[in-house]
Coordinates of C-alpha atoms and ligand atoms in Angstrom, one line a residue:
M1 CA -0.4 13.0 18.4
E2 CA 3.2 13.3 16.6
H3 CA 3.0 10.7 14.5
Q4 CA 6.7 9.5 14.4
L5 CA 6.6 6.2 14.9
H6 CA 7.0 4.3 11.8
I7 CA 7.1 0.5 11.8
Y8 CA 6.9 -2.2 9.1
N9 CA 4.2 -3.4 6.8
T10 CA 4.3 -7.1 5.7
L11 CA 1.5 -6.1 3.2
T12 CA 3.0 -3.3 1.6
R13 CA 7.0 -4.4 2.1
K14 CA 7.9 -0.8 3.4
K15 CA 7.8 1.2 6.4
E16 CA 5.0 3.2 7.3
R17 CA 4.4 5.9 9.4
F18 CA 2.1 4.7 12.1
I19 CA -1.6 6.9 11.7
P20 CA -4.3 4.6 13.4
I21 CA -7.8 4.7 11.8
H22 CA -10.1 5.4 14.9
E23 CA -7.0 8.6 17.0
P24 CA -6.3 7.8 19.6
N25 CA -7.8 4.5 19.8
V26 CA -5.4 1.9 18.5
G27 CA -7.1 -2.4 17.5
M28 CA -4.7 -4.7 17.9
Y29 CA -4.8 -8.5 17.2
V30 CA -1.5 -10.7 17.8
C31 CA -2.3 -14.3 17.2
G32 CA -2.0 -16.5 20.5
P33 CA -0.9 -19.7 21.8
T34 CA -2.3 -23.1 20.6
V35 CA -2.5 -24.4 23.8
Y36 CA -1.8 -28.1 23.3
G37 CA 2.0 -28.6 24.2
D38 CA 4.5 -26.4 27.2
P39 CA 5.4 -23.0 26.4
H40 CA 9.0 -22.6 24.3
L41 CA 10.6 -20.5 22.7
G42 CA 8.2 -19.9 19.7
H43 CA 5.9 -18.3 22.0
A44 CA 8.0 -16.5 24.1
R45 CA 9.7 -14.2 20.9
P46 CA 6.1 -13.0 19.2
A47 CA 4.6 -12.5 23.6
I48 CA 7.6 -10.1 23.9
T49 CA 7.7 -8.4 20.3
F50 CA 4.5 -6.9 20.7
D51 CA 4.2 -6.7 24.1
I52 CA 7.1 -3.7 23.5
L53 CA 4.4 -2.0 20.9
F54 CA 2.3 -2.3 23.0
R55 CA 4.6 -0.7 25.9
Y56 CA 5.3 1.9 22.6
L57 CA 1.8 2.5 21.6
K58 CA 0.2 2.9 25.4
Y59 CA 3.8 5.5 26.4
L60 CA 3.3 7.6 23.1
G61 CA -0.3 8.1 24.3
Y62 CA -2.3 5.9 22.4
K63 CA -5.5 4.1 24.1
V64 CA -4.7 0.2 22.6
R65 CA -6.8 -2.7 23.1
Y66 CA -4.7 -5.5 22.6
V67 CA -6.5 -8.6 21.3
R68 CA -4.6 -11.7 21.9
N69 CA -6.7 -15.3 21.1
V70 CA -6.1 -18.2 22.3
T71 CA -6.2 -21.4 20.0
D72 CA -8.0 -23.9 22.2
V73 CA -10.4 -26.2 19.9
G74 CA -7.4 -28.4 18.6
H75 CA -6.2 -28.3 15.2
L76 CA -5.2 -31.1 13.2
E77 CA -2.3 -33.2 12.9
N78 CA -1.3 -32.1 9.5
D79 CA -2.1 -29.0 7.1
E80 CA -4.5 -31.2 4.3
D81 CA -7.4 -30.6 7.3
E82 CA -6.8 -34.6 8.2
G83 CA -6.1 -36.7 11.4
E84 CA -6.9 -35.9 15.0
D85 CA -7.5 -32.8 16.9
K86 CA -4.2 -32.6 18.8
I87 CA -6.0 -31.3 22.2
A88 CA -8.0 -34.3 21.8
K89 CA -5.0 -36.9 20.8
K90 CA -3.5 -35.6 23.8
A91 CA -7.0 -35.9 26.3
R92 CA -7.2 -39.2 24.9
L93 CA -3.2 -40.4 25.9
D94 CA -3.5 -38.4 29.8
Q95 CA -7.0 -39.2 29.7
L96 CA -8.6 -36.0 30.3
E97 CA -11.0 -34.2 29.5
P98 CA -10.2 -32.2 26.1
M99 CA -10.8 -28.7 28.4
E100 CA -8.4 -30.1 30.9
V101 CA -5.4 -29.7 28.8
A102 CA -5.9 -26.6 27.2
Q103 CA -6.8 -25.4 30.5
H104 CA -3.5 -26.4 31.6
Y105 CA -1.3 -25.6 29.0
Y106 CA -3.7 -22.4 29.0
N107 CA -2.2 -21.7 32.9
S108 CA 1.5 -22.9 31.9
Y109 CA 1.4 -20.0 29.4
R110 CA 0.0 -17.3 30.9
K111 CA 2.7 -18.3 34.4
A112 CA 5.7 -18.2 31.7
M113 CA 4.6 -15.0 29.9
E114 CA 3.7 -13.7 33.7
M115 CA 7.4 -14.7 34.6
L116 CA 8.9 -13.0 31.0
N117 CA 7.0 -9.7 32.5
V118 CA 4.6 -9.7 29.1
L119 CA 2.0 -7.8 30.4
P120 CA -1.6 -9.7 29.8
P121 CA -3.7 -8.1 26.5
S122 CA -6.8 -6.4 26.7
I123 CA -8.8 -9.4 25.5
E124 CA -8.2 -13.0 25.5
P125 CA -10.9 -14.4 23.5
H126 CA -10.9 -18.7 23.2
A127 CA -12.0 -20.2 19.8
S128 CA -13.9 -22.2 21.9
G129 CA -16.3 -19.6 23.3
H130 CA -17.1 -18.3 19.9
I131 CA -17.9 -21.1 17.6
M132 CA -21.4 -19.1 17.3
E133 CA -19.5 -15.8 15.3
Q134 CA -17.4 -17.9 13.9
I135 CA -20.3 -20.3 12.2
E136 CA -21.8 -17.0 11.2
F137 CA -18.3 -15.7 9.6
T138 CA -18.8 -18.7 7.4
Q139 CA -22.6 -18.6 6.5
K140 CA -21.8 -14.8 5.2
I141 CA -18.7 -16.1 3.5
L142 CA -20.8 -18.9 1.9
D143 CA -23.8 -16.2 0.7
A144 CA -21.1 -14.3 -1.2
G145 CA -20.2 -17.2 -2.6
Y146 CA -16.4 -17.6 -2.2
A147 CA -17.3 -20.9 -0.1
Y148 CA -19.0 -24.2 -0.8
E149 CA -20.7 -26.9 1.0
S150 CA -18.9 -30.5 1.1
N151 CA -20.2 -33.6 2.5
G152 CA -20.8 -31.5 6.0
S153 CA -17.9 -29.6 5.8
V154 CA -17.0 -25.8 4.3
Y155 CA -14.4 -25.1 2.1
F156 CA -12.7 -21.6 1.0
D157 CA -12.8 -21.2 -2.8
V158 CA -9.6 -20.4 -3.7
E159 CA -9.6 -20.2 -7.3
K160 CA -13.1 -18.3 -7.1
Y161 CA -11.7 -15.3 -4.5
N162 CA -8.2 -15.6 -6.9
S163 CA -10.4 -14.7 -9.9
D164 CA -12.1 -11.3 -8.5
H165 CA -9.3 -10.1 -5.6
H166 CA -5.9 -11.2 -5.2
Y167 CA -5.3 -14.1 -2.7
G168 CA -1.2 -14.5 -2.5
K169 CA -1.4 -10.5 -1.9
L170 CA 0.8 -10.6 2.1
S171 CA 3.0 -14.1 1.1
G172 CA 3.7 -13.2 -2.1
R173 CA 2.6 -15.8 -3.1
D174 CA 1.5 -16.6 -7.0
I175 CA -1.9 -18.7 -6.6
D176 CA -1.9 -19.6 -10.4
E177 CA 1.6 -21.6 -10.6
M178 CA 0.2 -23.1 -7.0
M179 CA -2.6 -24.3 -8.7
E180 CA -0.6 -25.8 -12.3
T181 CA 1.9 -27.8 -9.9
T182 CA -0.5 -28.9 -7.3
R183 CA -3.3 -31.4 -9.7
A184 CA -6.7 -31.2 -9.3
L185 CA -8.4 -33.1 -6.6
D186 CA -9.8 -36.3 -7.9
G187 CA -13.6 -37.5 -6.7
Q188 CA -11.5 -38.8 -3.3
S189 CA -11.7 -35.9 -2.1
E190 CA -14.4 -33.3 -0.5
K191 CA -12.0 -30.2 -1.4
R192 CA -12.3 -29.2 -5.5
R193 CA -8.5 -28.6 -5.3
S194 CA -5.7 -28.8 -2.5
T195 CA -5.3 -25.2 -2.4
D196 CA -8.7 -24.1 -0.7
F197 CA -9.0 -24.7 3.0
A198 CA -11.5 -25.5 5.6
L199 CA -13.8 -23.4 7.4
W200 CA -16.2 -25.7 8.8
K201 CA -15.5 -29.7 9.4
K202 CA -17.4 -32.4 10.1
A203 CA -16.4 -34.2 13.2
A204 CA -15.5 -37.9 12.4
P205 CA -17.7 -40.2 14.8
E206 CA -14.3 -40.9 17.2
H207 CA -13.4 -36.8 17.2
I208 CA -14.5 -36.0 21.3
M209 CA -14.2 -32.0 20.1
R210 CA -17.4 -31.0 19.1
W211 CA -20.7 -28.3 17.9
K212 CA -23.1 -28.0 16.1
S213 CA -23.6 -25.9 13.0
P214 CA -26.2 -26.2 10.1
W215 CA -23.6 -27.8 7.5
S216 CA -22.5 -30.7 10.7
E217 CA -21.6 -31.7 14.2
G218 CA -17.9 -30.2 13.8
F219 CA -15.5 -28.3 14.5
P220 CA -13.9 -24.5 13.2
G221 CA -11.1 -24.3 10.6
W222 CA -8.1 -23.1 12.1
H223 CA -7.7 -19.9 9.9
I224 CA -11.4 -19.0 10.7
E225 CA -11.1 -18.0 14.3
C226 CA -9.1 -14.9 13.7
S227 CA -11.5 -13.7 11.4
A228 CA -14.3 -13.7 14.0
M229 CA -12.6 -12.9 16.6
G230 CA -10.8 -10.3 15.8
T231 CA -14.5 -8.6 14.1
K232 CA -16.3 -8.7 16.9
Y233 CA -13.4 -7.4 19.3
L234 CA -11.8 -4.8 16.7
G235 CA -14.4 -4.1 14.5
E236 CA -14.2 -4.6 10.6
E237 CA -11.6 -2.5 9.8
F238 CA -8.4 -2.2 13.0
D239 CA -5.0 -1.2 12.6
I240 CA -2.8 -4.2 13.6
H241 CA -2.0 -7.8 13.3
G242 CA 0.6 -9.1 14.6
G243 CA 2.5 -12.4 14.3
G244 CA 5.5 -15.0 13.7
M245 CA 6.2 -15.0 10.6
D246 CA 5.4 -18.7 9.7
L247 CA 1.5 -17.4 10.0
I248 CA 2.2 -15.2 6.6
F249 CA 1.2 -18.4 5.1
P250 CA -1.5 -19.7 4.8
H251 CA -2.8 -18.2 8.0
H252 CA -2.8 -14.4 7.6
E253 CA -3.6 -15.3 4.2
C254 CA -6.4 -17.3 4.4
E255 CA -7.3 -14.5 7.1
I256 CA -7.1 -11.3 4.5
A257 CA -9.4 -13.3 1.9
Q258 CA -11.8 -14.5 4.5
S259 CA -12.4 -11.2 5.5
K260 CA -12.4 -9.3 2.5
A261 CA -15.1 -12.1 1.4
A262 CA -17.3 -12.3 4.1
L263 CA -17.2 -8.1 4.6
G264 CA -16.1 -6.6 0.8
K265 CA -12.9 -4.7 2.4
E266 CA -9.9 -6.1 4.2
S267 CA -10.1 -5.5 8.0
V268 CA -6.5 -5.3 8.8
K269 CA -4.0 -2.0 7.5
Y270 CA -0.7 -2.8 8.8
W271 CA 0.7 -6.3 8.8
M272 CA 3.7 -7.0 11.4
H273 CA 5.8 -10.1 11.8
N274 CA 8.5 -11.1 14.4
N275 CA 11.1 -13.1 13.0
M276 CA 12.4 -17.2 14.0
I277 CA 14.2 -18.0 16.4
T278 CA 17.0 -21.2 15.5
I279 CA 19.4 -22.8 18.7
N280 CA 22.5 -22.9 18.0
G281 CA 22.1 -22.2 14.7
Q282 CA 18.9 -25.1 13.3
K283 CA 15.4 -24.9 13.4
M284 CA 13.8 -25.7 16.6
G285 CA 12.0 -28.8 16.6
K286 CA 11.3 -31.9 18.8
S287 CA 12.8 -34.5 16.2
L288 CA 16.0 -32.2 16.3
G289 CA 16.3 -33.3 20.3
N290 CA 16.0 -28.9 20.0
F291 CA 13.1 -28.5 21.5
I292 CA 13.8 -26.5 24.6
T293 CA 10.3 -25.6 26.8
L294 CA 10.4 -22.0 28.7
G295 CA 10.8 -24.3 32.2
E296 CA 13.9 -25.7 30.8
F297 CA 15.9 -22.4 30.4
F298 CA 14.2 -21.4 33.9
T299 CA 15.8 -24.2 35.7
G300 CA 18.6 -25.9 33.1
G301 CA 17.0 -28.9 32.4
H302 CA 18.1 -29.4 28.9
A303 CA 21.5 -31.2 27.8
L304 CA 21.8 -28.1 25.0
L305 CA 22.0 -25.7 28.1
T306 CA 24.7 -25.4 30.5
K307 CA 23.0 -23.6 32.7
A308 CA 19.3 -22.0 34.5
F309 CA 18.7 -19.2 32.6
G310 CA 16.3 -16.8 34.2
P311 CA 13.1 -14.7 32.4
M312 CA 14.9 -11.4 32.8
T313 CA 17.5 -12.7 30.8
I314 CA 15.5 -14.4 28.0
R315 CA 13.8 -11.2 27.8
F316 CA 16.7 -9.0 27.5
F317 CA 18.5 -11.7 24.3
I318 CA 15.6 -11.4 22.1
L319 CA 15.5 -7.5 22.6
Q320 CA 18.7 -7.0 21.5
A321 CA 18.6 -8.1 18.3
H322 CA 15.6 -6.2 16.1
Y323 CA 12.0 -7.7 15.8
R324 CA 12.6 -8.8 11.8
S325 CA 15.8 -10.8 12.5
T326 CA 16.9 -13.9 13.3
V327 CA 17.5 -14.4 16.7
D328 CA 19.9 -17.3 17.1
F329 CA 20.1 -19.2 20.9
S330 CA 23.0 -21.2 22.2
S331 CA 24.0 -21.4 25.9
E332 CA 27.3 -18.8 25.3
A333 CA 25.7 -16.2 23.7
L334 CA 23.0 -16.5 26.8
E335 CA 25.9 -16.3 29.1
A336 CA 26.8 -13.3 27.3
S337 CA 23.4 -11.5 27.6
E338 CA 23.0 -12.8 31.4
K339 CA 26.7 -10.5 31.9
G340 CA 25.6 -7.7 30.0
L341 CA 22.1 -7.4 31.8
E342 CA 23.9 -7.8 35.0
R343 CA 25.5 -4.9 33.9
L344 CA 22.7 -2.7 32.9
M345 CA 21.3 -3.1 35.9
E346 CA 24.0 -2.9 38.4
A347 CA 24.3 0.7 36.4
Y348 CA 20.9 0.8 37.3
A349 CA 21.1 0.6 40.4
R350 CA 23.7 3.0 41.2
L351 CA 22.2 5.1 39.6
Q352 CA 19.5 5.3 41.9
N353 CA 22.1 6.3 44.5
L354 CA 23.9 8.8 43.0
K355 CA 24.5 12.5 45.0
A356 CA 23.6 15.4 43.0
S357 CA 26.2 18.1 42.7
E358 CA 26.3 22.0 42.5
K359 CA 26.6 21.6 38.2
S360 CA 27.8 18.8 35.7
S361 CA 31.4 18.3 34.5
I362 CA 30.1 16.0 31.8
E363 CA 27.7 16.0 29.0
I364 CA 24.8 13.6 29.5
G365 CA 23.2 13.8 26.0
N366 CA 20.3 13.6 24.0
L367 CA 19.7 10.4 25.7
R368 CA 15.9 10.4 26.2
E369 CA 15.2 11.7 22.0
K370 CA 18.4 9.3 20.9
C371 CA 15.8 6.5 21.9
K372 CA 12.8 7.8 20.9
E373 CA 14.5 8.1 17.8
A374 CA 15.4 4.0 17.8
M375 CA 12.3 3.1 19.0
N376 CA 10.5 5.6 16.3
D377 CA 11.9 3.6 13.8
D378 CA 10.3 0.1 13.6
L379 CA 11.0 -1.1 17.6
N380 CA 14.5 -0.6 16.9
T381 CA 15.3 -2.3 21.2
P382 CA 19.3 -3.4 20.2
I383 CA 20.0 0.7 19.2
V384 CA 17.6 1.2 22.5
I385 CA 20.1 -0.9 24.3
S386 CA 22.9 0.3 22.8
H387 CA 22.0 3.6 23.7
L388 CA 21.8 2.6 27.4
F389 CA 25.1 1.4 27.6
E390 CA 26.8 4.0 26.0
S391 CA 25.3 5.8 28.9
L392 CA 26.5 3.8 31.6
R393 CA 30.1 5.6 31.1
I394 CA 28.1 8.1 32.8
I395 CA 27.5 6.6 35.5
N396 CA 30.2 4.5 36.4
L397 CA 32.3 7.9 35.9
V398 CA 30.1 9.9 38.8
Y399 CA 29.9 7.0 41.0
D400 CA 33.6 7.1 40.9
G401 CA 33.3 10.2 41.7
K402 CA 35.9 11.2 39.3
E403 CA 32.6 13.6 37.5
T404 CA 29.8 15.6 38.7
I405 CA 26.4 14.8 38.1
S406 CA 24.0 18.6 38.7
Q407 CA 20.2 17.4 40.6
E408 CA 18.8 18.4 36.8
D409 CA 21.4 16.2 34.8
L410 CA 20.6 13.7 37.2
D411 CA 16.5 13.7 37.3
E412 CA 16.9 13.1 33.9
L413 CA 18.7 9.9 33.5
Q414 CA 16.9 8.4 36.1
S415 CA 14.3 9.5 34.7
V416 CA 15.2 8.4 31.5
F417 CA 16.3 5.0 32.5
K418 CA 13.3 4.1 34.3
L419 CA 11.6 4.6 31.5
F420 CA 12.9 2.7 29.3
I421 CA 14.7 -0.3 30.9
E422 CA 11.2 -0.8 32.9
D423 CA 8.2 1.2 31.3
I424 CA 9.4 0.1 27.6
L425 CA 11.7 -2.3 27.4
G426 CA 9.9 -3.9 30.2
L427 CA 13.1 -5.6 31.7
Q428 CA 12.3 -6.1 36.2
P429 CA 15.6 -5.1 38.4
V430 CA 16.7 -8.3 39.8
G431 CA 15.3 -9.3 42.4
T432 CA 12.2 -8.5 42.0
A433 CA 11.6 -11.0 39.8
S434 CA 12.0 -15.0 40.0
E435 CA 15.3 -14.3 40.6
G436 CA 15.0 -12.8 43.4
I437 CA 12.9 -15.3 44.9
E438 CA 15.3 -17.6 44.3
A439 CA 18.3 -15.8 45.6
Y440 CA 15.8 -15.5 48.6
R441 CA 15.3 -19.3 48.6
K442 CA 19.0 -20.1 49.1
A443 CA 19.2 -17.4 51.8
V444 CA 17.2 -19.7 53.6
D445 CA 19.0 -22.9 52.4
L446 CA 22.9 -21.0 53.7
L447 CA 21.1 -20.5 56.7
L448 CA 19.7 -24.6 57.6
N449 CA 22.8 -25.1 56.1
I450 CA 25.2 -23.5 59.3
R451 CA 22.6 -24.4 61.7
L452 CA 23.0 -28.1 60.7
E453 CA 27.1 -27.6 60.7
A454 CA 26.7 -25.5 63.9
K455 CA 24.5 -28.5 65.5
K456 CA 27.4 -31.2 64.3
N457 CA 29.9 -29.1 66.4
K458 CA 27.1 -29.4 68.6
D459 CA 26.8 -25.1 68.9
W460 CA 23.4 -25.9 70.6
A461 CA 23.7 -21.4 71.2
T462 CA 24.1 -20.8 67.2
S463 CA 21.6 -23.6 66.3
D464 CA 19.0 -22.4 68.7
K465 CA 19.0 -19.1 67.7
I466 CA 19.4 -19.7 63.7
R467 CA 16.1 -21.7 64.6
N468 CA 14.4 -19.5 67.2
E469 CA 14.7 -16.5 64.4
L470 CA 14.1 -17.6 61.6
T471 CA 10.4 -18.4 63.3
A472 CA 10.0 -15.0 64.5
L473 CA 10.2 -13.9 61.0
G474 CA 7.8 -16.8 59.9
F475 CA 9.6 -19.4 59.2
Q476 CA 8.6 -23.3 59.8
V477 CA 11.7 -25.3 59.7
K478 CA 11.2 -28.9 60.1
D479 CA 14.5 -31.4 60.9
T480 CA 14.2 -34.7 59.4
K481 CA 16.8 -38.0 58.3
D482 CA 19.0 -36.4 55.8
G483 CA 18.3 -32.5 57.0
F484 CA 15.9 -30.2 56.6
E485 CA 12.9 -29.2 55.3
W486 CA 11.2 -25.3 55.7
S487 CA 8.1 -23.3 54.7
L488 CA 6.9 -19.5 54.9
Ligands
LIG501 ZN1 -4.3 -16.1 14.2

């Protein structure tokens, strides 16, 4: 392996040469969706960021096992380990079985990811299917002396851990300061300190999602599922752990502490985090009225959007920024991205049909190497995109007959464009994705509207011709009071 890929490690705060623990195998774990709401932009960015890494590692020749979990045991309403389980609350309000709620949102998530052309991970373990592993992991932490049981719940002892190890090394938070500013809890709470976090929670009588454990009937804490499932599928030490920056603290900080406490070592070699998304310069939030779901982007069904934006536009827009920079969504910015993507894809389509000449009258440059260099520099997709754009000039000049290109150069250009546009950036040519399906629907509607007009004008020949030919193609056309209905 060449080892030219460098990635930014949040833990060491610098770009590091990527060298896997067990070459050519790479173990990669990314915190996946919590399935108690419609998929939104906050889901799209980490999924796309780590999809790029997954695709690029495979291109480099690594054998990647990519694990992305599904959090379906419910989260509590607030960070203090109190309140109602979010899935259970939804289930109660909608009168559904909690797993019905989780399955419904998981299905929407999978569908949205497919539309964004995010490759499915190798394993998608559900937290609810790994309760035993979480109980065992919690027991190991108890046995090591870094957790305590209190009234049927189990808490991680942050103070004890920090006296032996360093709690806060990933986030850079000063735990001593945190402990000083948060008062020691009085006897009212089960926890000794407010910084302690739950590994297992005893369920209140009204709590629906519950499992048996040595301590109580209850449910696992949030952080323990990733430690338990990461270790189960990738081993006690693995290469990459990723997620959004908002997960650095407390989630990932807690994962590091849990592994060190239970296994005596840290599990992860490289921690990677994508930056956050804002909408019109503001943080996205339900209370701010700027919470836009992916479905709303695809249909244009939100007051802040001027029109619908296809999944490829969303993907391209996200890739136009480096994953460690913030991305600000606005209708104007998306419209500009849409135009850029159209230009790129139009040239890419032209490239397929260019005719080669005896020799090239123009230099194609070392596009492949330049794009690889950008990817090797911590996945710099905006630079890859700018290199591709610089090459559009060559394609268009040859297309217009102003320059010529040799067969060898043409083959190279076609191969590099396919590699970076389709295989690595995962951009699908318009016409194969949902944009294509939309265009096809509109085309059938158009034909049937022409037929409607023909009927109004008593032009039976045209009307029958359209109907018969659509029928011959397998369409079923039904006349209705207001017009028509059709299906295939
Ligand atoms: Zn996680």
